[in-house]
């Protein structure tokens, strides 16, 4: 299996571009199932999870063409409504096929995603919402079997502002009879991007980006042409890369309004982050100050940036407390950071990080995407060589990460393992 080898200690300088957002492109690709015809999505990142959606869409019977960052999905020949375990187990977001398939074809059979490295991650709120819209749902041999001749609009209060749950229900509601109101909905920018595409398909949606979303169901929808928003988590990861190396980096395509909580914390720690015409610029002194963070739903500090920010705090001056409030088990990177010399103790959902003056490169590996990114960041700042194994996690969410980082001065390469 390939690994990433990093010689640490180089300051990053120059411009690094942000790709299209994985977590926006995934629901956008499933949304194509809501209409019959050819939808075109631009700015699609070249990632393993995107290839998985393409395979799933093909299993449903769609024709999918990919060409240099754009994807065309022709849904005219969709026949199957079954998302098999073999694919769902490799990507939990496959559950986003449930709402569109059920709404358009009246039936969906989607494997239940299993456990996950960062916590239990149930989908009970997706199912409860669909039931409120009149779906009959059964669990059968590890599959969710959902049926409804036509969904009907409903008032749905989400106990937690689940991101993919909000997306699934918003997509389902576009073809339901009457009005659906989603209360305590997720407010993430990816929800807004999806709503914009659904509106292009003919849907009537108000309030996306707030905690109350109103959707008027339509009889049918048409295909869309849309450009995926930039990846705010990739952008945030590069901002931290600039900060952790004491660098001087412009992250082109990054949007301040997507990253306000992270930027506030970077500034509090002593980094300078400014908006430029093309994106965001970060520069940082050799050592930052420790700051505390608590992860939360948008617009709070994103859980998807927690591991990367922890790598930064490992080298800051002072003691920082990081509390993970969204997922139950998202500290898998801690043991590996400790192997590089970090001083971290865990107490339940809180990590206490005493900043050290230097980290020392080591062979490390991680069990999830953002944890892997945090190890790459630590490696960029560490002395000597860091080898990050199991990089298929990284390839799920970061497009050409080593090429992008080399171009701004990092010494990092992908090495094919023996
Ligand atoms: N939850 C429930 N029941 C549900 C749904 C969620 O209890 O029916 C709980 C989860 O267990 C979790 C919390 O609600 O504790 C929030 O989970 P959410 O459903 O919002 O997460 P998700 O939709 O499965 C998306 C992203 C994740 C990101 C989270 C939180 C996609 C494809 N995935 O997951 O991205 O961490 O929102 O922002 O959009 C990543 O990119 O690395 C990643 C994990």
GROMACS .gro file of C-alpha atoms and ligand atoms in nm:
model
  462
    1UNK     CA    1   0.000   0.000   0.000
    2UNK     CA    2   0.126   0.349  -0.082
    3UNK     CA    3   0.254   0.580   0.188
    4UNK     CA    4   0.333   0.949   0.215
    5UNK     CA    5   0.689   1.038   0.312
    6UNK     CA    6   0.757   1.387   0.448
    7UNK     CA    7   1.083   1.560   0.537
    8UNK     CA    8   0.960   1.816   0.787
    9UNK     CA    9   1.072   2.165   0.868
   10UNK     CA   10   1.008   2.354   0.542
   11UNK     CA   11   0.810   2.678   0.551
   12UNK     CA   12   0.527   2.676   0.299
   13UNK     CA   13   0.514   2.976   0.065
   14UNK     CA   14   0.315   3.063  -0.246
   15UNK     CA   15  -0.035   2.975  -0.361
   16UNK     CA   16  -0.220   2.649  -0.321
   17UNK     CA   17  -0.556   2.592  -0.494
   18UNK     CA   18  -0.867   2.443  -0.333
   19UNK     CA   19  -1.062   2.172  -0.517
   20UNK     CA   20  -1.438   2.126  -0.532
   21UNK     CA   21  -1.592   2.015  -0.203
   22UNK     CA   22  -1.624   1.641  -0.148
   23UNK     CA   23  -1.914   1.681   0.096
   24UNK     CA   24  -2.101   1.903  -0.149
   25UNK     CA   25  -2.032   1.692  -0.460
   26UNK     CA   26  -2.160   1.371  -0.295
   27UNK     CA   27  -2.520   1.491  -0.233
   28UNK     CA   28  -2.516   1.685  -0.561
   29UNK     CA   29  -2.440   1.364  -0.752
   30UNK     CA   30  -2.719   1.174  -0.574
   31UNK     CA   31  -2.958   1.462  -0.645
   32UNK     CA   32  -2.930   1.382  -1.019
   33UNK     CA   33  -3.157   1.082  -0.945
   34UNK     CA   34  -3.448   1.320  -0.876
   35UNK     CA   35  -3.491   1.410  -1.242
   36UNK     CA   36  -3.481   1.223  -1.572
   37UNK     CA   37  -3.211   1.339  -1.815
   38UNK     CA   38  -2.851   1.455  -1.820
   39UNK     CA   39  -2.720   1.664  -1.528
   40UNK     CA   40  -2.379   1.827  -1.548
   41UNK     CA   41  -2.164   1.896  -1.242
   42UNK     CA   42  -1.842   2.096  -1.262
   43UNK     CA   43  -1.554   2.138  -1.019
   44UNK     CA   44  -1.580   1.777  -0.903
   45UNK     CA   45  -1.273   1.664  -0.709
   46UNK     CA   46  -1.091   1.353  -0.825
   47UNK     CA   47  -1.137   1.141  -0.512
   48UNK     CA   48  -1.207   0.784  -0.414
   49UNK     CA   49  -1.549   0.874  -0.264
   50UNK     CA   50  -1.654   1.038  -0.591
   51UNK     CA   51  -1.560   0.722  -0.782
   52UNK     CA   52  -1.772   0.526  -0.534
   53UNK     CA   53  -2.078   0.745  -0.607
   54UNK     CA   54  -2.017   0.706  -0.979
   55UNK     CA   55  -2.016   0.325  -0.935
   56UNK     CA   56  -2.338   0.339  -0.732
   57UNK     CA   57  -2.512   0.557  -0.990
   58UNK     CA   58  -2.405   0.306  -1.257
   59UNK     CA   59  -2.543   0.020  -1.049
   60UNK     CA   60  -2.877   0.206  -1.041
   61UNK     CA   61  -2.857   0.215  -1.423
   62UNK     CA   62  -2.738   0.573  -1.481
   63UNK     CA   63  -2.470   0.654  -1.737
   64UNK     CA   64  -2.182   0.848  -1.586
   65UNK     CA   65  -1.908   1.029  -1.777
   66UNK     CA   66  -1.615   1.198  -1.603
   67UNK     CA   67  -1.389   1.443  -1.781
   68UNK     CA   68  -1.125   1.657  -1.613
   69UNK     CA   69  -1.326   1.783  -1.317
   70UNK     CA   70  -1.673   1.760  -1.472
   71UNK     CA   71  -1.925   1.482  -1.447
   72UNK     CA   72  -2.231   1.409  -1.656
   73UNK     CA   73  -2.497   1.183  -1.513
   74UNK     CA   74  -2.768   1.054  -1.745
   75UNK     CA   75  -3.048   0.915  -1.530
   76UNK     CA   76  -3.287   0.822  -1.814
   77UNK     CA   77  -3.208   0.452  -1.782
   78UNK     CA   78  -3.219   0.415  -1.403
   79UNK     CA   79  -3.388   0.082  -1.323
   80UNK     CA   80  -3.247  -0.044  -0.997
   81UNK     CA   81  -3.312   0.111  -0.656
   82UNK     CA   82  -3.072  -0.105  -0.455
   83UNK     CA   83  -2.749   0.032  -0.301
   84UNK     CA   84  -2.549  -0.282  -0.216
   85UNK     CA   85  -2.353  -0.338   0.104
   86UNK     CA   86  -2.025  -0.383  -0.089
   87UNK     CA   87  -2.027  -0.014  -0.184
   88UNK     CA   88  -2.212   0.135   0.113
   89UNK     CA   89  -1.959  -0.014   0.353
   90UNK     CA   90  -1.680   0.178   0.176
   91UNK     CA   91  -1.865   0.511   0.192
   92UNK     CA   92  -2.132   0.599   0.448
   93UNK     CA   93  -2.256   0.889   0.235
   94UNK     CA   94  -2.414   0.624   0.006
   95UNK     CA   95  -2.715   0.662   0.234
   96UNK     CA   96  -2.780   0.988   0.044
   97UNK     CA   97  -2.930   0.772  -0.231
   98UNK     CA   98  -3.222   0.680  -0.002
   99UNK     CA   99  -3.418   1.007  -0.020
  100UNK     CA  100  -3.388   1.062  -0.398
  101UNK     CA  101  -3.461   0.698  -0.494
  102UNK     CA  102  -3.763   0.675  -0.267
  103UNK     CA  103  -3.904   1.011  -0.376
  104UNK     CA  104  -3.867   0.943  -0.748
  105UNK     CA  105  -3.929   0.567  -0.775
  106UNK     CA  106  -4.145   0.501  -0.468
  107UNK     CA  107  -3.904   0.236  -0.344
  108UNK     CA  108  -3.544   0.219  -0.224
  109UNK     CA  109  -3.335  -0.059  -0.078
  110UNK     CA  110  -3.015   0.077   0.072
  111UNK     CA  111  -2.769  -0.114   0.285
  112UNK     CA  112  -2.738   0.024   0.638
  113UNK     CA  113  -2.392   0.171   0.680
  114UNK     CA  114  -2.206  -0.017   0.951
  115UNK     CA  115  -1.978   0.113   1.224
  116UNK     CA  116  -1.727   0.386   1.162
  117UNK     CA  117  -1.386   0.481   1.302
  118UNK     CA  118  -1.518   0.807   1.447
  119UNK     CA  119  -1.831   0.682   1.624
  120UNK     CA  120  -2.161   0.498   1.593
  121UNK     CA  121  -2.312   0.734   1.333
  122UNK     CA  122  -2.673   0.609   1.324
  123UNK     CA  123  -2.921   0.720   1.054
  124UNK     CA  124  -3.232   0.707   1.273
  125UNK     CA  125  -3.315   1.073   1.203
  126UNK     CA  126  -3.308   1.016   0.824
  127UNK     CA  127  -3.552   0.728   0.870
  128UNK     CA  128  -3.776   0.908   1.120
  129UNK     CA  129  -3.806   1.202   0.880
  130UNK     CA  130  -3.896   0.978   0.585
  131UNK     CA  131  -4.155   0.799   0.800
  132UNK     CA  132  -4.308   1.135   0.890
  133UNK     CA  133  -4.339   1.190   0.513
  134UNK     CA  134  -4.540   0.869   0.486
  135UNK     CA  135  -4.271   0.616   0.399
  136UNK     CA  136  -4.300   0.260   0.523
  137UNK     CA  137  -3.961   0.150   0.642
  138UNK     CA  138  -3.839  -0.197   0.728
  139UNK     CA  139  -3.501  -0.334   0.811
  140UNK     CA  140  -3.429  -0.649   0.617
  141UNK     CA  141  -3.099  -0.842   0.629
  142UNK     CA  142  -2.895  -0.527   0.695
  143UNK     CA  143  -3.085  -0.323   0.436
  144UNK     CA  144  -3.327  -0.033   0.479
  145UNK     CA  145  -3.629  -0.106   0.264
  146UNK     CA  146  -3.837   0.208   0.214
  147UNK     CA  147  -4.164   0.239   0.021
  148UNK     CA  148  -4.410   0.519  -0.048
  149UNK     CA  149  -4.630   0.554  -0.356
  150UNK     CA  150  -4.581   0.930  -0.314
  151UNK     CA  151  -4.422   1.102  -0.015
  152UNK     CA  152  -4.626   1.373   0.148
  153UNK     CA  153  -4.501   1.698   0.296
  154UNK     CA  154  -4.453   1.706   0.675
  155UNK     CA  155  -4.323   1.919   0.958
  156UNK     CA  156  -4.007   1.747   1.078
  157UNK     CA  157  -3.805   1.847   1.384
  158UNK     CA  158  -3.453   1.700   1.373
  159UNK     CA  159  -3.330   1.610   1.723
  160UNK     CA  160  -2.977   1.690   1.599
  161UNK     CA  161  -2.890   1.910   1.300
  162UNK     CA  162  -2.757   1.615   1.100
  163UNK     CA  163  -2.589   1.720   0.774
  164UNK     CA  164  -2.661   1.422   0.549
  165UNK     CA  165  -2.997   1.375   0.724
  166UNK     CA  166  -3.099   1.730   0.628
  167UNK     CA  167  -2.976   1.668   0.272
  168UNK     CA  168  -3.162   1.337   0.239
  169UNK     CA  169  -3.489   1.483   0.365
  170UNK     CA  170  -3.455   1.803   0.163
  171UNK     CA  171  -3.404   1.597  -0.155
  172UNK     CA  172  -3.695   1.366  -0.071
  173UNK     CA  173  -3.924   1.664   0.000
  174UNK     CA  174  -3.866   1.818  -0.344
  175UNK     CA  175  -4.090   1.548  -0.497
  176UNK     CA  176  -4.336   1.508  -0.207
  177UNK     CA  177  -4.695   1.630  -0.224
  178UNK     CA  178  -4.727   1.962  -0.040
  179UNK     CA  179  -4.496   2.150   0.194
  180UNK     CA  180  -4.220   2.007   0.412
  181UNK     CA  181  -4.066   2.211   0.692
  182UNK     CA  182  -3.734   2.091   0.835
  183UNK     CA  183  -3.674   2.239   1.180
  184UNK     CA  184  -3.338   2.232   1.358
  185UNK     CA  185  -3.190   2.164   1.014
  186UNK     CA  186  -2.815   2.166   0.952
  187UNK     CA  187  -2.687   2.506   0.829
  188UNK     CA  188  -2.362   2.391   0.662
  189UNK     CA  189  -2.262   2.567   0.336
  190UNK     CA  190  -2.293   2.230   0.155
  191UNK     CA  191  -2.669   2.237   0.231
  192UNK     CA  192  -2.692   2.575   0.058
  193UNK     CA  193  -2.499   2.445  -0.245
  194UNK     CA  194  -2.734   2.146  -0.272
  195UNK     CA  195  -3.042   2.368  -0.239
  196UNK     CA  196  -2.911   2.590  -0.520
  197UNK     CA  197  -2.881   2.288  -0.751
  198UNK     CA  198  -3.226   2.158  -0.651
  199UNK     CA  199  -3.376   2.500  -0.727
  200UNK     CA  200  -3.214   2.478  -1.074
  201UNK     CA  201  -3.395   2.145  -1.108
  202UNK     CA  202  -3.727   2.322  -1.046
  203UNK     CA  203  -3.760   2.276  -0.670
  204UNK     CA  204  -3.898   2.548  -0.443
  205UNK     CA  205  -3.681   2.580  -0.133
  206UNK     CA  206  -3.650   2.861   0.120
  207UNK     CA  207  -3.424   2.895   0.422
  208UNK     CA  208  -3.132   2.668   0.326
  209UNK     CA  209  -2.839   2.781   0.541
  210UNK     CA  210  -3.071   2.855   0.836
  211UNK     CA  211  -3.219   2.610   1.086
  212UNK     CA  212  -3.563   2.613   0.920
  213UNK     CA  213  -3.592   2.496   0.560
  214UNK     CA  214  -3.924   2.503   0.372
  215UNK     CA  215  -3.965   2.288   0.062
  216UNK     CA  216  -4.271   2.288  -0.167
  217UNK     CA  217  -4.290   1.954  -0.343
  218UNK     CA  218  -4.308   1.940  -0.725
  219UNK     CA  219  -4.453   1.671  -0.955
  220UNK     CA  220  -4.124   1.632  -1.136
  221UNK     CA  221  -3.781   1.789  -1.162
  222UNK     CA  222  -3.544   1.847  -1.453
  223UNK     CA  223  -3.166   1.789  -1.472
  224UNK     CA  224  -2.925   2.059  -1.348
  225UNK     CA  225  -2.600   2.226  -1.451
  226UNK     CA  226  -2.404   2.330  -1.147
  227UNK     CA  227  -2.055   2.409  -1.021
  228UNK     CA  228  -1.956   2.252  -0.687
  229UNK     CA  229  -1.855   2.495  -0.412
  230UNK     CA  230  -1.490   2.499  -0.298
  231UNK     CA  231  -1.390   2.251  -0.027
  232UNK     CA  232  -1.385   2.446   0.299
  233UNK     CA  233  -1.222   2.163   0.494
  234UNK     CA  234  -0.942   2.124   0.240
  235UNK     CA  235  -0.902   2.504   0.251
  236UNK     CA  236  -0.892   2.497   0.631
  237UNK     CA  237  -0.634   2.217   0.624
  238UNK     CA  238  -0.409   2.430   0.400
  239UNK     CA  239  -0.451   2.732   0.629
  240UNK     CA  240  -0.328   2.516   0.916
  241UNK     CA  241  -0.043   2.387   0.696
  242UNK     CA  242   0.065   2.747   0.641
  243UNK     CA  243   0.037   2.825   1.012
  244UNK     CA  244   0.211   2.511   1.141
  245UNK     CA  245   0.516   2.569   0.921
  246UNK     CA  246   0.543   2.941   1.008
  247UNK     CA  247   0.472   2.996   0.640
  248UNK     CA  248   0.332   3.257   0.408
  249UNK     CA  249   0.058   3.092   0.205
  250UNK     CA  250  -0.236   3.195  -0.011
  251UNK     CA  251  -0.516   2.940  -0.033
  252UNK     CA  252  -0.688   3.026  -0.359
  253UNK     CA  253  -1.060   2.961  -0.379
  254UNK     CA  254  -1.101   2.960   0.001
  255UNK     CA  255  -1.399   3.164   0.125
  256UNK     CA  256  -1.388   3.350   0.454
  257UNK     CA  257  -1.761   3.312   0.522
  258UNK     CA  258  -1.724   2.931   0.513
  259UNK     CA  259  -1.442   2.930   0.766
  260UNK     CA  260  -1.516   3.201   1.020
  261UNK     CA  261  -1.476   2.989   1.335
  262UNK     CA  262  -1.143   2.842   1.221
  263UNK     CA  263  -1.009   3.181   1.113
  264UNK     CA  264  -1.107   3.336   1.449
  265UNK     CA  265  -0.914   3.062   1.631
  266UNK     CA  266  -0.609   3.093   1.403
  267UNK     CA  267  -0.602   3.467   1.472
  268UNK     CA  268  -0.645   3.412   1.845
  269UNK     CA  269  -0.343   3.180   1.830
  270UNK     CA  270  -0.136   3.455   1.666
  271UNK     CA  271  -0.158   3.379   1.292
  272UNK     CA  272  -0.251   3.654   1.046
  273UNK     CA  273  -0.534   3.551   0.814
  274UNK     CA  274  -0.655   3.797   0.553
  275UNK     CA  275  -0.895   3.782   0.262
  276UNK     CA  276  -0.732   3.841  -0.076
  277UNK     CA  277  -0.908   3.882  -0.408
  278UNK     CA  278  -0.846   3.515  -0.487
  279UNK     CA  279  -0.887   3.348  -0.149
  280UNK     CA  280  -0.731   3.360   0.197
  281UNK     CA  281  -0.375   3.437   0.298
  282UNK     CA  282  -0.214   3.302   0.615
  283UNK     CA  283   0.117   3.389   0.773
  284UNK     CA  284   0.237   3.288   1.116
  285UNK     CA  285   0.526   3.345   1.353
  286UNK     CA  286   0.755   3.054   1.438
  287UNK     CA  287   0.543   2.967   1.743
  288UNK     CA  288   0.173   3.023   1.798
  289UNK     CA  289  -0.008   3.049   2.134
  290UNK     CA  290  -0.233   2.774   2.267
  291UNK     CA  291  -0.608   2.833   2.232
  292UNK     CA  292  -0.909   2.621   2.328
  293UNK     CA  293  -1.170   2.491   2.085
  294UNK     CA  294  -1.502   2.311   2.107
  295UNK     CA  295  -1.637   2.146   1.795
  296UNK     CA  296  -1.994   2.216   1.699
  297UNK     CA  297  -2.238   2.235   1.411
  298UNK     CA  298  -2.196   2.514   1.155
  299UNK     CA  299  -2.124   2.801   1.209
  300UNK     CA  300  -1.932   2.660   1.510
  301UNK     CA  301  -1.583   2.513   1.489
  302UNK     CA  302  -1.610   2.217   1.244
  303UNK     CA  303  -1.541   1.869   1.377
  304UNK     CA  304  -1.377   1.802   1.039
  305UNK     CA  305  -1.099   2.049   1.137
  306UNK     CA  306  -1.049   1.926   1.494
  307UNK     CA  307  -0.767   1.678   1.424
  308UNK     CA  308  -0.575   1.925   1.206
  309UNK     CA  309  -0.609   2.201   1.466
  310UNK     CA  310  -0.482   1.962   1.732
  311UNK     CA  311  -0.164   1.906   1.529
  312UNK     CA  312  -0.116   2.284   1.534
  313UNK     CA  313  -0.172   2.304   1.909
  314UNK     CA  314   0.086   2.030   1.971
  315UNK     CA  315   0.353   2.289   1.882
  316UNK     CA  316   0.193   2.599   2.033
  317UNK     CA  317   0.317   2.777   2.344
  318UNK     CA  318   0.099   2.687   2.645
  319UNK     CA  319  -0.182   2.439   2.708
  320UNK     CA  320  -0.489   2.400   2.492
  321UNK     CA  321  -0.815   2.217   2.558
  322UNK     CA  322  -0.995   2.064   2.261
  323UNK     CA  323  -1.345   1.932   2.314
  324UNK     CA  324  -1.511   1.709   2.054
  325UNK     CA  325  -1.887   1.757   2.078
  326UNK     CA  326  -2.012   1.611   1.747
  327UNK     CA  327  -1.870   1.258   1.728
  328UNK     CA  328  -1.815   1.015   2.010
  329UNK     CA  329  -1.476   0.879   1.908
  330UNK     CA  330  -1.282   1.133   1.709
  331UNK     CA  331  -0.946   1.130   1.887
  332UNK     CA  332  -0.790   0.843   1.692
  333UNK     CA  333  -0.504   1.069   1.584
  334UNK     CA  334  -0.394   1.133   1.944
  335UNK     CA  335  -0.190   0.813   1.991
  336UNK     CA  336  -0.006   0.873   1.664
  337UNK     CA  337   0.067   1.239   1.748
  338UNK     CA  338   0.200   1.116   2.084
  339UNK     CA  339   0.436   0.885   1.896
  340UNK     CA  340   0.577   1.198   1.733
  341UNK     CA  341   0.643   1.354   2.075
  342UNK     CA  342   0.316   1.540   2.138
  343UNK     CA  343   0.209   1.584   2.500
  344UNK     CA  344  -0.165   1.504   2.498
  345UNK     CA  345  -0.394   1.357   2.761
  346UNK     CA  346  -0.753   1.260   2.702
  347UNK     CA  347  -1.035   1.292   2.952
  348UNK     CA  348  -1.361   1.177   2.795
  349UNK     CA  349  -1.443   1.411   2.509
  350UNK     CA  350  -1.167   1.658   2.594
  351UNK     CA  351  -0.803   1.649   2.495
  352UNK     CA  352  -0.547   1.852   2.688
  353UNK     CA  353  -0.250   1.945   2.475
  354UNK     CA  354   0.064   2.088   2.629
  355UNK     CA  355   0.258   2.247   2.349
  356UNK     CA  356   0.609   2.111   2.291
  357UNK     CA  357   0.895   2.289   2.113
  358UNK     CA  358   0.933   2.026   1.845
  359UNK     CA  359   0.782   1.706   1.713
  360UNK     CA  360   0.995   1.421   1.586
  361UNK     CA  361   0.913   1.240   1.261
  362UNK     CA  362   0.796   0.878   1.292
  363UNK     CA  363   0.610   0.612   1.095
  364UNK     CA  364   0.240   0.676   1.168
  365UNK     CA  365  -0.100   0.576   1.037
  366UNK     CA  366  -0.456   0.682   1.090
  367UNK     CA  367  -0.798   0.525   1.071
  368UNK     CA  368  -0.993   0.812   0.921
  369UNK     CA  369  -0.963   1.090   0.671
  370UNK     CA  370  -0.916   1.399   0.891
  371UNK     CA  371  -0.693   1.211   1.136
  372UNK     CA  372  -0.467   1.126   0.841
  373UNK     CA  373  -0.460   1.494   0.742
  374UNK     CA  374  -0.352   1.590   1.093
  375UNK     CA  375  -0.058   1.349   1.071
  376UNK     CA  376   0.051   1.501   0.739
  377UNK     CA  377   0.039   1.847   0.902
  378UNK     CA  378   0.240   1.726   1.201
  379UNK     CA  379   0.489   1.571   0.960
  380UNK     CA  380   0.531   1.901   0.772
  381UNK     CA  381   0.640   2.068   1.095
  382UNK     CA  382   0.829   1.779   1.257
  383UNK     CA  383   1.201   1.721   1.256
  384UNK     CA  384   1.329   1.441   1.033
  385UNK     CA  385   1.113   1.202   0.834
  386UNK     CA  386   0.747   1.114   0.887
  387UNK     CA  387   0.589   0.826   0.699
  388UNK     CA  388   0.208   0.825   0.689
  389UNK     CA  389   0.065   0.481   0.604
  390UNK     CA  390  -0.290   0.380   0.507
  391UNK     CA  391  -0.322   0.684   0.284
  392UNK     CA  392  -0.636   0.550   0.119
  393UNK     CA  393  -0.811   0.747   0.393
  394UNK     CA  394  -0.642   1.065   0.272
  395UNK     CA  395  -0.732   0.984  -0.088
  396UNK     CA  396  -1.102   0.979   0.011
  397UNK     CA  397  -1.096   1.353   0.075
  398UNK     CA  398  -0.785   1.535  -0.050
  399UNK     CA  399  -0.720   1.569  -0.420
  400UNK     CA  400  -0.350   1.541  -0.516
  401UNK     CA  401  -0.248   1.659  -0.170
  402UNK     CA  402   0.121   1.579  -0.209
  403UNK     CA  403   0.145   1.756  -0.546
  404UNK     CA  404  -0.028   2.065  -0.408
  405UNK     CA  405   0.202   2.079  -0.104
  406UNK     CA  406   0.522   2.020  -0.306
  407UNK     CA  407   0.432   2.319  -0.522
  408UNK     CA  408   0.443   2.545  -0.213
  409UNK     CA  409   0.773   2.415  -0.082
  410UNK     CA  410   0.697   2.101   0.117
  411UNK     CA  411   0.918   1.796   0.086
  412UNK     CA  412   0.652   1.530   0.053
  413UNK     CA  413   0.612   1.235  -0.179
  414UNK     CA  414   0.392   0.934  -0.235
  415UNK     CA  415   0.591   0.615  -0.227
  416UNK     CA  416   0.462   0.282  -0.351
  417UNK     CA  417   0.508   0.030  -0.071
  418UNK     CA  418   0.696  -0.294  -0.138
  419LIG     N1  419  -2.669   1.149   1.422
  419LIG     C1  420  -2.766   1.073   1.484
  419LIG     N2  421  -2.867   1.024   1.406
  419LIG     C2  422  -2.877   1.048   1.274
  419LIG     C3  423  -2.778   1.126   1.211
  419LIG     C4  424  -2.675   1.175   1.288
  419LIG     O1  425  -2.760   1.049   1.603
  419LIG     O2  426  -2.973   1.000   1.211
  419LIG     C5  427  -2.556   1.203   1.501
  419LIG     C6  428  -2.422   1.146   1.457
  419LIG     O3  429  -2.396   1.022   1.519
  419LIG     C7  430  -2.327   1.255   1.499
  419LIG     C8  431  -2.408   1.382   1.478
  419LIG     O4  432  -2.544   1.342   1.472
  419LIG     O5  433  -2.294   1.241   1.635
  419LIG     C9  434  -2.374   1.460   1.353
  419LIG     O6  435  -2.369   1.373   1.242
  419LIG     P1  436  -2.413   1.415   1.096
  419LIG     O7  437  -2.528   1.331   1.056
  419LIG     O8  438  -2.424   1.562   1.085
  419LIG     O9  439  -2.286   1.368   1.012
  419LIG     P2  440  -2.293   1.312   0.865
  419LIG    O10  441  -2.401   1.380   0.792
  419LIG    O11  442  -2.289   1.164   0.869
  419LIG    C10  443  -2.135   1.491   0.757
  419LIG    C11  444  -2.005   1.488   0.684
  419LIG    C12  445  -1.894   1.451   0.780
  419LIG    C13  446  -1.891   1.555   0.892
  419LIG    C14  447  -2.028   1.563   0.961
  419LIG    C15  448  -2.037   1.671   1.065
  419LIG    C16  449  -2.072   1.428   0.461
  419LIG    C17  450  -2.073   1.327   0.351
  419LIG     N3  451  -2.014   1.392   0.575
  419LIG    O12  452  -2.153   1.359   0.810
  419LIG    O13  453  -1.773   1.456   0.707
  419LIG    O14  454  -1.794   1.520   0.987
  419LIG    O15  455  -2.130   1.588   0.863
  419LIG    O16  456  -2.007   1.795   1.010
  419LIG    O17  457  -2.120   1.540   0.443
  419LIG    C18  458  -1.549   1.404   0.659
  419LIG    O18  459  -1.560   1.469   0.554
  419LIG    O19  460  -1.438   1.363   0.703
  419LIG    C19  461  -1.668   1.373   0.737
  419LIG    C20  462  -1.671   1.275   0.829
   0.00000   0.00000   0.00000
